[in-house]
mmCIF file of C-alpha atoms in Angstrom:
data_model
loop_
_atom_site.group_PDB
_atom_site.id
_atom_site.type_symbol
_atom_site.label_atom_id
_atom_site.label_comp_id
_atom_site.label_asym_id
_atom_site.label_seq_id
_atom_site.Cartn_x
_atom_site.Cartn_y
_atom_site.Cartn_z
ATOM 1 C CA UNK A 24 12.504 -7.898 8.757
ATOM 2 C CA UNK A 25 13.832 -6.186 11.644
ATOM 3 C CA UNK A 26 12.624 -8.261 14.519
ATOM 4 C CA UNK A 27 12.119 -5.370 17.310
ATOM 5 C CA UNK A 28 9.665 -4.205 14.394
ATOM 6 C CA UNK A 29 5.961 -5.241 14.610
ATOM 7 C CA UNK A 30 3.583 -5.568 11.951
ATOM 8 C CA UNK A 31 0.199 -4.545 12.043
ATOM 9 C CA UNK A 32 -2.849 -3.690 10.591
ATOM 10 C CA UNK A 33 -3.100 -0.403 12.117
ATOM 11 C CA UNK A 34 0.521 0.737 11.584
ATOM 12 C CA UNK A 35 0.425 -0.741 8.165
ATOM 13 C CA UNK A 36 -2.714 1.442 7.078
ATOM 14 C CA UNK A 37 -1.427 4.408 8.739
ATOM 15 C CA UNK A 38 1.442 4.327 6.644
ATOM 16 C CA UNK A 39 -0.567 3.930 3.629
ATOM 17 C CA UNK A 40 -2.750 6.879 4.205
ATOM 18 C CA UNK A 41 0.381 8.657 4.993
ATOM 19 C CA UNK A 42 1.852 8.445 1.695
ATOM 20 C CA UNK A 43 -1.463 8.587 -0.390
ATOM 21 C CA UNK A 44 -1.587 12.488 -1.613
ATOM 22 C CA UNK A 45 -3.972 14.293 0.996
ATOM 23 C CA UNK A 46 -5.494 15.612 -1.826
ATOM 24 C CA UNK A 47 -6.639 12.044 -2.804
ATOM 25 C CA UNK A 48 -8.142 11.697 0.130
ATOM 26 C CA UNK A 49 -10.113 14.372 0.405
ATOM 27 C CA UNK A 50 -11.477 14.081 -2.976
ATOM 28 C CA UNK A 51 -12.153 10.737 -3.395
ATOM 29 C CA UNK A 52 -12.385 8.862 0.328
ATOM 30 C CA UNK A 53 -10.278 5.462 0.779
ATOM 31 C CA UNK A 54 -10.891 3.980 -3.094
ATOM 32 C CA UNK A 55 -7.078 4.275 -4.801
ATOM 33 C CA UNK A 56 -7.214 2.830 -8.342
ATOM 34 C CA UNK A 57 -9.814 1.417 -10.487
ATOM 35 C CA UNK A 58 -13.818 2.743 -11.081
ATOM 36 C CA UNK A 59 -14.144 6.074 -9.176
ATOM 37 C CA UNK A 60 -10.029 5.515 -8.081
ATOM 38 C CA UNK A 61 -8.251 8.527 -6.899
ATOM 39 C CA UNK A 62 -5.369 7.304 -9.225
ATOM 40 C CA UNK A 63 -4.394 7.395 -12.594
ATOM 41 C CA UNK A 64 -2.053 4.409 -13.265
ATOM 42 C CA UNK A 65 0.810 6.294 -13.210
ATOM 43 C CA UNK A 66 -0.402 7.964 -9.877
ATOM 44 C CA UNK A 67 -0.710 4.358 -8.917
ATOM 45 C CA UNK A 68 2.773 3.701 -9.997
ATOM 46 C CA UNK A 69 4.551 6.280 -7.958
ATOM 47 C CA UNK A 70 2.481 5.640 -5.247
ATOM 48 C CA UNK A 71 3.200 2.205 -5.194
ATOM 49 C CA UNK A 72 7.127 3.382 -5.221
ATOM 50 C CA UNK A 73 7.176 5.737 -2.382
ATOM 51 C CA UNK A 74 5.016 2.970 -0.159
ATOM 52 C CA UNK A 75 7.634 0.643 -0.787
ATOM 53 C CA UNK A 76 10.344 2.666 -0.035
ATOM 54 C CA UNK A 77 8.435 3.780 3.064
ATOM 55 C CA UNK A 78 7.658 -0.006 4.266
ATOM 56 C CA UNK A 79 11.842 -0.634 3.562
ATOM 57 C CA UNK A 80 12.007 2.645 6.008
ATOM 58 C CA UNK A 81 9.566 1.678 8.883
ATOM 59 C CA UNK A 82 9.501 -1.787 8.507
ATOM 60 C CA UNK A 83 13.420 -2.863 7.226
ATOM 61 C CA UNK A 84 11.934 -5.279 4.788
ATOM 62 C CA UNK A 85 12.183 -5.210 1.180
ATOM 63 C CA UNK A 86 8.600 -6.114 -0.775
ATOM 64 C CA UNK A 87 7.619 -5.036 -4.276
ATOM 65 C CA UNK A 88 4.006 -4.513 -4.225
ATOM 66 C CA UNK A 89 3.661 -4.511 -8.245
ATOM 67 C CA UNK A 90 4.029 -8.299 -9.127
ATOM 68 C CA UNK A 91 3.238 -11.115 -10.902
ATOM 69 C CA UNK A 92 1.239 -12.435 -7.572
ATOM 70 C CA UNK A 93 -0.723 -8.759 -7.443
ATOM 71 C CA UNK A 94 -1.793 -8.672 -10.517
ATOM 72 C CA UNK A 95 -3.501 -12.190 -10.721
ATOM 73 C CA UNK A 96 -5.573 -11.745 -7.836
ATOM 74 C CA UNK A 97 -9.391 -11.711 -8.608
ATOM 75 C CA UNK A 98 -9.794 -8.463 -7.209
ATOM 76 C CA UNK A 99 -6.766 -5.785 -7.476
ATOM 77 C CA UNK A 100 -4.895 -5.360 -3.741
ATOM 78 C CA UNK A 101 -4.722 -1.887 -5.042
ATOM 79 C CA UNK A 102 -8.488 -0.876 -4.780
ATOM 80 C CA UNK A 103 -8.634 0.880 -1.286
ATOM 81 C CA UNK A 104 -6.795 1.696 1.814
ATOM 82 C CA UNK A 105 -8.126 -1.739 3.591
ATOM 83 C CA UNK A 106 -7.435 -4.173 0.788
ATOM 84 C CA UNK A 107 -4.083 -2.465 0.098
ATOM 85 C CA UNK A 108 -3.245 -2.417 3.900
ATOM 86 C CA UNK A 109 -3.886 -6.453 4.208
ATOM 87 C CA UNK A 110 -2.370 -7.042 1.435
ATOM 88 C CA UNK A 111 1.299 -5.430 2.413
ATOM 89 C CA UNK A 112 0.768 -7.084 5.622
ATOM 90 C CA UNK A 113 0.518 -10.179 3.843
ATOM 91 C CA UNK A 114 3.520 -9.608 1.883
ATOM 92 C CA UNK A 115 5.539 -8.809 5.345
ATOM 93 C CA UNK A 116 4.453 -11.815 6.791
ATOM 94 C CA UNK A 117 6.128 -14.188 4.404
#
């Protein structure tokens, strides 16, 4: 990661919101995927995409979002804005 670039919260879940579609939003609040989820799964999928193309953009780090390590988690880093947002920040930390 570039080091002039700092990671936070903030920045992180501003960039998320960004690239949700303001229509999901608006319709549904801050849930993304799952019960009552603004996304289908392949919403989810080309969201996913487009953040992490985004994050490489902003951020000059390379993360996929859609792994092994995601997907085994008890509760899906997908569900909302917050979760999602700690859980890139995670991700750029290592």
């Amino acid at each position: 990661m570039n080091a002039r670039t700092q990671v936070s919260l903030k920045k992180v879940r501003d960039l998320v919101v960004e690239t949700l579609p303001q229509s999901t939003l608006k319709s549904k609040g801050e849930i993304i995927f799952g019960p009552d989820g603004a996304l289908d799964s392949l919403d989810l999928v080309n969201f996913l995409a487009d953040l992490e193309y985004r994050i490489d953009q902003v951020f000059g780090c390379e993360i996929v979002l859609a792994s092994e390590k995601a997907m085994s988690r008890n509760r899906s880093p997908f569900r909302d804005v917050d979760t999602l947002s700690g859980y890139v920040v995670e991700l750029l930390s290592e």
